[in-house]
Every structure is written in C-alpha cells, then in structure tokens.
mmCIF file of C-alpha atoms in Angstrom:
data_model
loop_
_atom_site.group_PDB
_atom_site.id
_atom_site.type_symbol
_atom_site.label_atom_id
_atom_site.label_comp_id
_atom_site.label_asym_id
_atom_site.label_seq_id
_atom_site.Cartn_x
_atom_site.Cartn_y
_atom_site.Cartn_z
ATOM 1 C CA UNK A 535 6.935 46.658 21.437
ATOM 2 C CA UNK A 536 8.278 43.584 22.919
ATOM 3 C CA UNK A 537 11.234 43.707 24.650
ATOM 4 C CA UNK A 538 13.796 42.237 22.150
ATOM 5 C CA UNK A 539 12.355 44.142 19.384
ATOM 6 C CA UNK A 540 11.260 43.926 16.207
ATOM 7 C CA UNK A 541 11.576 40.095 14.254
ATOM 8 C CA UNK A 542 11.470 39.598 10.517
ATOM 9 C CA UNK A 543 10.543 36.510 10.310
ATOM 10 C CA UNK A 544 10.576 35.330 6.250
ATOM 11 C CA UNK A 545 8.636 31.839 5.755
ATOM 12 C CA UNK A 546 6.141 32.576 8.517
ATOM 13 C CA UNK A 547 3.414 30.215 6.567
ATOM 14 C CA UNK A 548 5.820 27.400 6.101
ATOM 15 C CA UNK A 549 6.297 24.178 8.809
ATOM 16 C CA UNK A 550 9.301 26.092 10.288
ATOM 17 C CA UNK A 551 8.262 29.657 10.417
ATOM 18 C CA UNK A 552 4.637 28.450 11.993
ATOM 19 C CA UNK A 553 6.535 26.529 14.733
ATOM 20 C CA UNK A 554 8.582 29.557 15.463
ATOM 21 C CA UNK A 555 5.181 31.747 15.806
ATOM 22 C CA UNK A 556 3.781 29.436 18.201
ATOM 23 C CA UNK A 557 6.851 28.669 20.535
ATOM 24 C CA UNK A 558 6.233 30.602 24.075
ATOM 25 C CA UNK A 559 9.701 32.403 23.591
ATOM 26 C CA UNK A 560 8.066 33.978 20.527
ATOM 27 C CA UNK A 561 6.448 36.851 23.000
ATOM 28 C CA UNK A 562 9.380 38.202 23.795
ATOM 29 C CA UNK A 563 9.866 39.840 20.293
ATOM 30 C CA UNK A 564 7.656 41.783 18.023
ATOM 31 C CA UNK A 565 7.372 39.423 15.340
ATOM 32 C CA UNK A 566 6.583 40.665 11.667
ATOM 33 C CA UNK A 567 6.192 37.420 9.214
ATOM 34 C CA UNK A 568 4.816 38.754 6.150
ATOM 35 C CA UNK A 569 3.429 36.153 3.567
ATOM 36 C CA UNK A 570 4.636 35.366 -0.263
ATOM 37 C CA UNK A 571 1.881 37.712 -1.459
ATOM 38 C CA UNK A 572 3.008 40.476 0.927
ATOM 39 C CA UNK A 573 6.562 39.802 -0.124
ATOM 40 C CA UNK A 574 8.018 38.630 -2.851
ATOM 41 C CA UNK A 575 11.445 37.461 -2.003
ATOM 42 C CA UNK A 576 12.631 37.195 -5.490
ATOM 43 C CA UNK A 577 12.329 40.955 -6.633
ATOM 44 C CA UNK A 578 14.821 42.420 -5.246
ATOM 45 C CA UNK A 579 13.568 46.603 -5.046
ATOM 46 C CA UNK A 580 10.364 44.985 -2.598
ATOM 47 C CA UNK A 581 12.526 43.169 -0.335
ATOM 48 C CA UNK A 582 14.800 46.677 -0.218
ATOM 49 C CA UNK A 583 11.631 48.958 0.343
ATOM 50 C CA UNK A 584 10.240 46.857 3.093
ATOM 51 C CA UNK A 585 13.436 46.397 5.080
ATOM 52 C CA UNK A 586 14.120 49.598 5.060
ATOM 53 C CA UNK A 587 10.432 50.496 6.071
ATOM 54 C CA UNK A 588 10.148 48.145 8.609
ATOM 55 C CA UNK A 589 13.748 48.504 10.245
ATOM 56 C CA UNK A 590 13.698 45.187 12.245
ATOM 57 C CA UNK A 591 16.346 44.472 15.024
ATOM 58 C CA UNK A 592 16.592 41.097 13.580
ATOM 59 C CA UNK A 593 15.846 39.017 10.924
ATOM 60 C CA UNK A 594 15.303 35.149 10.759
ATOM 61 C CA UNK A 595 15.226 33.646 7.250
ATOM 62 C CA UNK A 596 12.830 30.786 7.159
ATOM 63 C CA UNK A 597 11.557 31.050 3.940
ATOM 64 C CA UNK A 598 12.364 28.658 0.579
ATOM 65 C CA UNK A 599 11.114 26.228 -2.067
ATOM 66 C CA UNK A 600 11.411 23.207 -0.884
ATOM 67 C CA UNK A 601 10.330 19.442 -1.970
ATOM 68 C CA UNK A 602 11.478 16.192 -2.481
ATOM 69 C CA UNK A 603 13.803 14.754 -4.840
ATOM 70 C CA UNK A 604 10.862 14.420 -7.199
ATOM 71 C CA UNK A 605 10.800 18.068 -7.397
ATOM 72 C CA UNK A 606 14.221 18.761 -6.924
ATOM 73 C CA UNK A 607 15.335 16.623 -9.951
ATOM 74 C CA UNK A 608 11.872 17.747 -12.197
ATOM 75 C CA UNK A 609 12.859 21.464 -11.364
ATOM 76 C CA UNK A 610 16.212 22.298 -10.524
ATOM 77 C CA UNK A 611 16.253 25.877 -12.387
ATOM 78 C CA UNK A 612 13.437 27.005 -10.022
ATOM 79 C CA UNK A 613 15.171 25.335 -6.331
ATOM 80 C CA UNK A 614 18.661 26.968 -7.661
ATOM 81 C CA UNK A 615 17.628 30.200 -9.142
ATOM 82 C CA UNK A 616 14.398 30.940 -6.396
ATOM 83 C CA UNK A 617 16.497 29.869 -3.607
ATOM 84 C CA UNK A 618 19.584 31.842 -4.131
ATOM 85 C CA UNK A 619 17.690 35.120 -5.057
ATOM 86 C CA UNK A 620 15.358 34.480 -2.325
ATOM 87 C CA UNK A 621 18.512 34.175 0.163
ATOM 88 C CA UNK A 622 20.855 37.075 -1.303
ATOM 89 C CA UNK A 623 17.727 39.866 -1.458
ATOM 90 C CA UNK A 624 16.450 39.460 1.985
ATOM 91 C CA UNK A 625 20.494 39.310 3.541
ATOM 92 C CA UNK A 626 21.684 42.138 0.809
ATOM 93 C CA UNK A 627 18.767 44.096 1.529
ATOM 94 C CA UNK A 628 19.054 43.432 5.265
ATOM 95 C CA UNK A 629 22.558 44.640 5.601
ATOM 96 C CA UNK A 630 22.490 47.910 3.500
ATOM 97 C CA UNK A 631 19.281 48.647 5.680
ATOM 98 C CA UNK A 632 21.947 48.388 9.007
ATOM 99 C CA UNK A 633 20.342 45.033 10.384
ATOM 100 C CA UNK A 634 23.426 43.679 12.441
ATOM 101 C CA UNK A 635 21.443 40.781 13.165
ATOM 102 C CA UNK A 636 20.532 38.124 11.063
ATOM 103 C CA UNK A 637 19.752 34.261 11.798
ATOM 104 C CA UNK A 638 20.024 31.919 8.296
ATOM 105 C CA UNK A 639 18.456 29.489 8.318
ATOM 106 C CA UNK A 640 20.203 26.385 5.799
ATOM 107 C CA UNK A 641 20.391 22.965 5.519
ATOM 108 C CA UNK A 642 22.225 19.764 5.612
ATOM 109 C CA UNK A 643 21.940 18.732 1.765
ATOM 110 C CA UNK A 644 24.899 21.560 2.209
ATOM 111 C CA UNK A 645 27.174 18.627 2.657
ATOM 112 C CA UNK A 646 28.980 16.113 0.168
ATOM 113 C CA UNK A 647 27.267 13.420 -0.456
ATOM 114 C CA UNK A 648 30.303 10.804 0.409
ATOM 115 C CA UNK A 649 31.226 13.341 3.782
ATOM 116 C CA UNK A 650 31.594 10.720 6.908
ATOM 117 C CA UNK A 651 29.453 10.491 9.782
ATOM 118 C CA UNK A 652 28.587 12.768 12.031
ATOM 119 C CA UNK A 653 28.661 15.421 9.605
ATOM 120 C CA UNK A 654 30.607 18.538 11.225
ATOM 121 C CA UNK A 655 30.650 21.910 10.081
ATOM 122 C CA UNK A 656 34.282 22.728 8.303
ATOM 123 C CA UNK A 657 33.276 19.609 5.839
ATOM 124 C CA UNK A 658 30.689 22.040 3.690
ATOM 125 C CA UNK A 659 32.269 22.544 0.020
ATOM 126 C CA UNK A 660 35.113 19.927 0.708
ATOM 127 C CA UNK A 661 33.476 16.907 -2.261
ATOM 128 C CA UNK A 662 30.590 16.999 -4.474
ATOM 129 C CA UNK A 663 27.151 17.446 -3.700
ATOM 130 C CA UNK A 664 24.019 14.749 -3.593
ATOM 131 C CA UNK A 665 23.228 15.180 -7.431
ATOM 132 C CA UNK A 666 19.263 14.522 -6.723
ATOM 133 C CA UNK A 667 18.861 18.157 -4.353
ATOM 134 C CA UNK A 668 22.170 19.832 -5.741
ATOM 135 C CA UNK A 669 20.404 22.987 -7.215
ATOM 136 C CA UNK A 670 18.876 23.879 -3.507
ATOM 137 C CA UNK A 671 22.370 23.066 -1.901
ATOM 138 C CA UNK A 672 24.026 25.229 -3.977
ATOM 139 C CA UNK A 673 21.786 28.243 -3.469
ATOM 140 C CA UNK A 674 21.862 27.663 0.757
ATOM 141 C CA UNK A 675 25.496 27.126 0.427
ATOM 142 C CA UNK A 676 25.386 30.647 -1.093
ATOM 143 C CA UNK A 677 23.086 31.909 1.492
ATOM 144 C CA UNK A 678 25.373 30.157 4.398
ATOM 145 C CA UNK A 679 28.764 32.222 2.597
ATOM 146 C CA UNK A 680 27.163 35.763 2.166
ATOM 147 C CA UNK A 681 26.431 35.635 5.579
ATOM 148 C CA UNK A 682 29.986 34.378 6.600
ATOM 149 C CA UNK A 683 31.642 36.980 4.238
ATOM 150 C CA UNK A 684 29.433 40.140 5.530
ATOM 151 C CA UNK A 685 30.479 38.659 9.318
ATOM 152 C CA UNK A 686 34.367 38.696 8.019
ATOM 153 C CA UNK A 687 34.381 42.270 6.631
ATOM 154 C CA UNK A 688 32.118 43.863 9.585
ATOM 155 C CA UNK A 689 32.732 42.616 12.587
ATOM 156 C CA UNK A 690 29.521 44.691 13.989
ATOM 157 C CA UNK A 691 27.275 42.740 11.811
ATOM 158 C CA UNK A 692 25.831 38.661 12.942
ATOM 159 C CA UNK A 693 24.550 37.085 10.564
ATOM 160 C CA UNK A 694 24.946 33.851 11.575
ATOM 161 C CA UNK A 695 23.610 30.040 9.946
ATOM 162 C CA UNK A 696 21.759 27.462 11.520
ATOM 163 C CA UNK A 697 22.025 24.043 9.555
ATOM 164 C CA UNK A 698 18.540 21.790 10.805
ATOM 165 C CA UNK A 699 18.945 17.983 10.445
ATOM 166 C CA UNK A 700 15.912 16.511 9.233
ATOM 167 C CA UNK A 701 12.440 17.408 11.055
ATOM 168 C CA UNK A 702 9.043 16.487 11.572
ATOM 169 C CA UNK A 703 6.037 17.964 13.611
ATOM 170 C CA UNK A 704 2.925 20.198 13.561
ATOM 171 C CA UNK A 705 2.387 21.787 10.355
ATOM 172 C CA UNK A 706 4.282 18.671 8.624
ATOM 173 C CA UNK A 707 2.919 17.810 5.382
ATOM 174 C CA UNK A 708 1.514 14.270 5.356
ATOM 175 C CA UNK A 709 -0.258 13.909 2.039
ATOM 176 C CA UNK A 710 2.449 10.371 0.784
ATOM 177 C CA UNK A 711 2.696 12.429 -2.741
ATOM 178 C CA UNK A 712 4.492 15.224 -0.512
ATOM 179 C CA UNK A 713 5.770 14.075 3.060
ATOM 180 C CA UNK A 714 8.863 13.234 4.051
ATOM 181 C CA UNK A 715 9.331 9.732 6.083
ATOM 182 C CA UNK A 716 7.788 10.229 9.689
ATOM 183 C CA UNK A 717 4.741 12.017 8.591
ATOM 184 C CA UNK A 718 4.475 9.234 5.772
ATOM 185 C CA UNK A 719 5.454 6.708 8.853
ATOM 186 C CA UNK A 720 2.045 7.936 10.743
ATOM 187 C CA UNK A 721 -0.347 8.220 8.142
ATOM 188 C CA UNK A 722 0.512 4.781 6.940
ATOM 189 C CA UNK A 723 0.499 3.191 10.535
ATOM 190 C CA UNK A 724 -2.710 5.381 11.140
ATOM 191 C CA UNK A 725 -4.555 4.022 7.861
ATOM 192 C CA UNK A 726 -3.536 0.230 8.953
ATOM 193 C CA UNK A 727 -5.118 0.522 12.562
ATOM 194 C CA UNK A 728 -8.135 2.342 10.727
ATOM 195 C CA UNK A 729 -9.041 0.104 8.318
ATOM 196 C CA UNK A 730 -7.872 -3.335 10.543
ATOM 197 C CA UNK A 731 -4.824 -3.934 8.843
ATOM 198 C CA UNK A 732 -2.444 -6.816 10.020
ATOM 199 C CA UNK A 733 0.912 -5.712 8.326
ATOM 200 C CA UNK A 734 2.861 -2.478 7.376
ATOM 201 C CA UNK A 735 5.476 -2.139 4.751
ATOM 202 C CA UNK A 736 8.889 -1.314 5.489
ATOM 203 C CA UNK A 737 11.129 -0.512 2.144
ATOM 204 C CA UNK A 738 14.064 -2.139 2.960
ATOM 205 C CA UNK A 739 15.540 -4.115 5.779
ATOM 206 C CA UNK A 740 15.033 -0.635 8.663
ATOM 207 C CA UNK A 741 18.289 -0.929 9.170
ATOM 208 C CA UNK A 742 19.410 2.816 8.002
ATOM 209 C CA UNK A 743 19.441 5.428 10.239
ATOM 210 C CA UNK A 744 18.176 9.106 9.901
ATOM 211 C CA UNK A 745 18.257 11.725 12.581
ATOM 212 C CA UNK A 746 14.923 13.934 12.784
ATOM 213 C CA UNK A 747 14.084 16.588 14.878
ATOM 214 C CA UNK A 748 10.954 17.936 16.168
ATOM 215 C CA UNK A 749 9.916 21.232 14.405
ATOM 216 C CA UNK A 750 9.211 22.671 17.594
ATOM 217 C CA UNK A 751 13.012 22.273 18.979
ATOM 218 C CA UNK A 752 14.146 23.764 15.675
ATOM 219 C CA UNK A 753 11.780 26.884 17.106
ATOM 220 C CA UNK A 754 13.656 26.403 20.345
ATOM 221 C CA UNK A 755 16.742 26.546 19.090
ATOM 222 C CA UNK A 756 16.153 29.571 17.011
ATOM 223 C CA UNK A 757 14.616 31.795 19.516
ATOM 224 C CA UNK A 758 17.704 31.071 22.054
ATOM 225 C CA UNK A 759 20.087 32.036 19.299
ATOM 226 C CA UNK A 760 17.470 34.819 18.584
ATOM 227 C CA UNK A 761 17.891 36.643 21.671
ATOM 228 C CA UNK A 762 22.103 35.170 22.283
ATOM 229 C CA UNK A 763 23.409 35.460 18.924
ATOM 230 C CA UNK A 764 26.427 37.746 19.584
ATOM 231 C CA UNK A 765 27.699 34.318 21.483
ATOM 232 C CA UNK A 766 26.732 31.937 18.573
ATOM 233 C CA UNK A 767 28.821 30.548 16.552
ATOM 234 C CA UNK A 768 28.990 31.773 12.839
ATOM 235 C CA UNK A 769 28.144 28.414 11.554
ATOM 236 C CA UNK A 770 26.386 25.001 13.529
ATOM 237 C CA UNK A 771 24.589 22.094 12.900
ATOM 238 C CA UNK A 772 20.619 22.266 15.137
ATOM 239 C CA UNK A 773 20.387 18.701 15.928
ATOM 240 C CA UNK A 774 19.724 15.392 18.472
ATOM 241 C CA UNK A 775 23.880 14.269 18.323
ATOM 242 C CA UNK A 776 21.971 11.024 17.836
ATOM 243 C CA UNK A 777 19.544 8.830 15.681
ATOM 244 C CA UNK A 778 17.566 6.263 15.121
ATOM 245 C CA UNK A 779 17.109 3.471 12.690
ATOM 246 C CA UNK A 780 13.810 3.219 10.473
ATOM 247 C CA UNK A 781 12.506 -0.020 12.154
ATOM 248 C CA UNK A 782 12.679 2.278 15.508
ATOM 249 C CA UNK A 783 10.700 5.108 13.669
ATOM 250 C CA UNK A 784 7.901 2.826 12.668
ATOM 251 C CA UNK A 785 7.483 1.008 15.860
ATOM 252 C CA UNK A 786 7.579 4.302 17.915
ATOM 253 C CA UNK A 787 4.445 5.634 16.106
ATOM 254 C CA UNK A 788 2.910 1.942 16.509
ATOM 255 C CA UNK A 789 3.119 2.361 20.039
ATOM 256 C CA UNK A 790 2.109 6.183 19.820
ATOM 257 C CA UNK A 791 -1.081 5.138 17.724
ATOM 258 C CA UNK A 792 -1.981 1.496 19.434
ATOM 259 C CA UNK A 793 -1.417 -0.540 16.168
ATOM 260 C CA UNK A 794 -0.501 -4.020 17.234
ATOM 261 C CA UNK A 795 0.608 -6.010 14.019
ATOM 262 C CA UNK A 796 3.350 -6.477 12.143
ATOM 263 C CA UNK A 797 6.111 -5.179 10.090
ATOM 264 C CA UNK A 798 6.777 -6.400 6.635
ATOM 265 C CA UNK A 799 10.353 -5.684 4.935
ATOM 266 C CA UNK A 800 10.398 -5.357 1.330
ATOM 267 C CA UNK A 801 14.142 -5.690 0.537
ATOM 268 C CA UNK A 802 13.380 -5.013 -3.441
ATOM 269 C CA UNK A 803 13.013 -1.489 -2.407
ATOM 270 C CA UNK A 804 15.735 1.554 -2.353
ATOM 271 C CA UNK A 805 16.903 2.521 0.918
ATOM 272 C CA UNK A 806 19.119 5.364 0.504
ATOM 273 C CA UNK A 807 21.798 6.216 2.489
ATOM 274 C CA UNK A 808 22.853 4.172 5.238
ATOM 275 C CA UNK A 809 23.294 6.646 7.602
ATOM 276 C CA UNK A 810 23.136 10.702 7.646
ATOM 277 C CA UNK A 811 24.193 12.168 11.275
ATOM 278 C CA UNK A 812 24.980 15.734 12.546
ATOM 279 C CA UNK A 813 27.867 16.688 14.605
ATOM 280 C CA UNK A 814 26.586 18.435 17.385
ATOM 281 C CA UNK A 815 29.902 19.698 19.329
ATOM 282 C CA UNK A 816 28.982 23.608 18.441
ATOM 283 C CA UNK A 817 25.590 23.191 19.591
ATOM 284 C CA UNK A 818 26.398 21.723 22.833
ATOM 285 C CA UNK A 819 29.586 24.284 23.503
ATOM 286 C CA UNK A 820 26.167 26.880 22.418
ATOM 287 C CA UNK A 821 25.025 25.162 25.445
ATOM 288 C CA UNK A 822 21.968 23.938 23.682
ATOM 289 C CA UNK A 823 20.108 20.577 23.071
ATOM 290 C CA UNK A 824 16.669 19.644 22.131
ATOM 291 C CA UNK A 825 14.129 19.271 24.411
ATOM 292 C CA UNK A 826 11.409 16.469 22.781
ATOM 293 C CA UNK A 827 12.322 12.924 23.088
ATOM 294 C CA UNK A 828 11.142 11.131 19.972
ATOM 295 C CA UNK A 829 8.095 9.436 21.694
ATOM 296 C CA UNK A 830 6.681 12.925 22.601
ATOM 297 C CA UNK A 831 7.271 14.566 19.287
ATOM 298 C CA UNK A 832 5.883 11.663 17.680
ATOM 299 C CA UNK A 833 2.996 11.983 20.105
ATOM 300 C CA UNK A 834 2.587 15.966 19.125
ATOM 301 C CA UNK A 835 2.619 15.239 15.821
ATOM 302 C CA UNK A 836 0.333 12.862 15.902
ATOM 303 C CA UNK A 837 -2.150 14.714 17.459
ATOM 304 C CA UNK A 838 -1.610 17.395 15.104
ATOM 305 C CA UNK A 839 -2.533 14.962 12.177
ATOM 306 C CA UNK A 840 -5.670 13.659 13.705
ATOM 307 C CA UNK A 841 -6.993 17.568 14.523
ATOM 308 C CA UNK A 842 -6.125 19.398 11.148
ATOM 309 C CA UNK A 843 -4.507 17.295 9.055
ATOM 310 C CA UNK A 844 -7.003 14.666 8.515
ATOM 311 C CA UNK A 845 -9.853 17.410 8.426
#
C-alpha cells in the first residue's frame, strides 16, 4: 500500500477525477476510483456496503451530473435530486464507516448570483441563487453543509470543501453542443486555421471576464490538501486570484495554435455576466497557488484535443 493509504476517489471517469489519477502526487496513495457501474452513488445500502468494505483513509468526492444551462434548466429534478443523494450517501456512508477524512469537492454556482467580486467564502447562502443552475447549487450547497455540520459536532472528523472556479484541460469536453468556453475557444480557432478561415466570432464585445483554471492544478490542489488536510481550512475557494477577459482567451489559443486572422465581435449576442472572480485569501494563507500559466494550460490542452479528442 502506498504510503498515505487508501483513496476513494468518486468521479474517477469524469475531467476532474482523470486529472487527479494522472497527477505525479497521485503515487503516494492507494487510489480506489470505482466507476458509475461499480457504484451507484444514488442507492444508498451500495455506497454503505462498499465503504465499509473498502475502509479507505480518505475519501475525495469528485463525482456529479453536470452540464450546461441547457441541461440544467431542461432537467433540474435530475441535477437537484442526483446531486444531493449522490453527495449525502457517499459523506453519510463515509462517516458511519469512521472515515475522518473527507475532501468535497463543490462549486462556485454555490454563490448568489448578485454576490460582488471576488467572491469569498462567508458570502454562500447570503442572496438568491443563479436561477439557470439553481437545482445543482442547491444540492452542493447541501453537500458543502453536511460536511461543515459533521466537522462542528466531531472535531476528530475533516471533511473539508474545495470550491473550483471554472476549469479547462485534458479530458475537457469539446464537442460545441457540450463544452464550456475555452474548449469551445480551441476547437473554433482550430477549425478556422484548418479550413483557411480569415475571421472568428466573438459573442459580444470580449470585454467580460471569467477566471479558469487548468484541470490539472485543480489535481494539484487536491492532492496537497489530500495529504495536509488537518491544516485546511473547512471551506476555500481553488483558484488563480485573477482573470482574464474573453478577447484574452481567444487570442491566447490563436497564438497557441498559429491562427493569424482576425476577430469579429457580434454585439447582438448574450454575454453573461460581466465578471465572476474567486477570492483566494484562504488558499494563499493554505499556502497554495496554481502552478500553469494560461499559455501552458492552453498549450496542454491543446495538445490533448489534437491526440484524442479529434480522433
């Protein structure tokens, strides 16, 4: 056995979860990710049975159903009700197995929609929710409080929360119907210098800014807090502290790919919100930051793209 011990890793399969199994710091444990067909995180007695079979050291909850707000507003019975008994089996059945450690893993659609910029911890449940993904917020804001309470009543047991900003990286999904906006970012750019194309559209004027992450710092992050998480803090944002605007995204992965023309703004199209920033002051008191400046990470991922993703 390794010499942290035993992971359970739930979500293994998934962007996150793969980028966790491939990090270098990912020797140091034995990792056990099983798959949705292995386990089912909704029924409850499975999740119970294999816990308590497999009596990890630590578990890291990856797993989900995620989409875009397509999906989120076509299906919000199945991102609330999946989500939340997904989240409250595998901690429940964690903790009445005697895991003491446990890494959550939640997100930043936690936050109220009109919350100011940079978007610090203590602001979760303080206003109402982005309508469009509320049904998944909800059920990690569940996830995010379990944890919190079973930390308040036993002081033995961690189970701490990670919030991600956005992210982007190997494993991404870059199909347009399904990607988020840099993996849509370099398949578009890569199509235009494929097929000789002079001009790329921009919805918008660029101007709003978005902080993503590289997938692979996520992993970073996690497997630090992994093998430190007696000194983390019960709650904190995983983040850059900084962003960029969407003009800067798109001319980034022109320079990563070689495509030389020209950017087009269609200002008929929605934007969004200007402006969506994480407060990094936990992190950094963690004594953590992430590693990949954006021109790398766009370069991994775009090597990614061209090697599997376009196969």
């Amino acid at each position: 056995m390794a010499k942290n011990g035993r992971l359970l890793l739930t979500g293994g399969s998934g962007m996150v979860g793969r980028n966790i199994l491939e990090h270098p710091l990912s020797a140091e444990w034995d990792i056990v990710a099983p798959t949705s067909r292995e386990l089912d995180l909704t029924d409850a007695n499975a999740v119970n049975e294999y816990v308590a079979e497999m009596q990890p050291d630590l578990v890291v909850h990856a797993a989900g159903q995620v989409g875009g707000i397509q999906a989120n507003m076509a299906h919000p019975v199945a991102f609330l009700e999946r989500n939340t008994s997904m989240g409250r089996n595998i901690i429940m059945a964690s903790y009445q197995s005697g895991v003491q450690k446990f890494l959550n893993l939640a997100s930043t659609c936690m936050y109220p929609r009109a919350a100011p910029n940079p978007l610090s911890e203590d602001m979760i449940l303080t206003g109402e929710l982005e309508p469009t993904n509320e049904g998944y917020a909800l059920a990690k804001i569940m996830a995010t409080r379990l944890c919190q309470y079973i930390g308040r009543e036993d002081e033995a047991a961690q189970y701490k929360t990670l919030i991600p900003c956005n992210l982007f990286g190997r494993h991404d999904k870059f199909d347009p119907k399904h990607s988020h906006l840099l993996p849509a970012i370099i398949h578009k750019v890569h199509l235009a210098k494929t097929n000789g194309e002079d001009t790329v559209e921009i919805w918008g004027d660029g101007t709003a800014r978005r902080e993503f992450m590289y997938a692979g710092d996520l992993a970073d992050a996690v497997l630090k807090a992994s093998g430190d998480i007696d000194n983390l803090p019960d709650l904190m944002n995983t983040g850059l502290g900084h962003d960029f605007s969407i003009n800067e995204y798109y001319q980034t992965v022109a320079d990563v790919i070689g495509w030389k023309g020209d950017f087009v703004h269609d200002l008929s199209k929605p934007v969004g919100m200007k402006q969506k920033l994480c407060a990094t002051d936990r992190q950094s008191a963690w004594g953590w930051s992430a590693p990949t400046t954006l021109h790398d990470a766009i370069q991994r991922t775009y090597d990614f793209y061209l090697n599997e993703a376009t196969k």
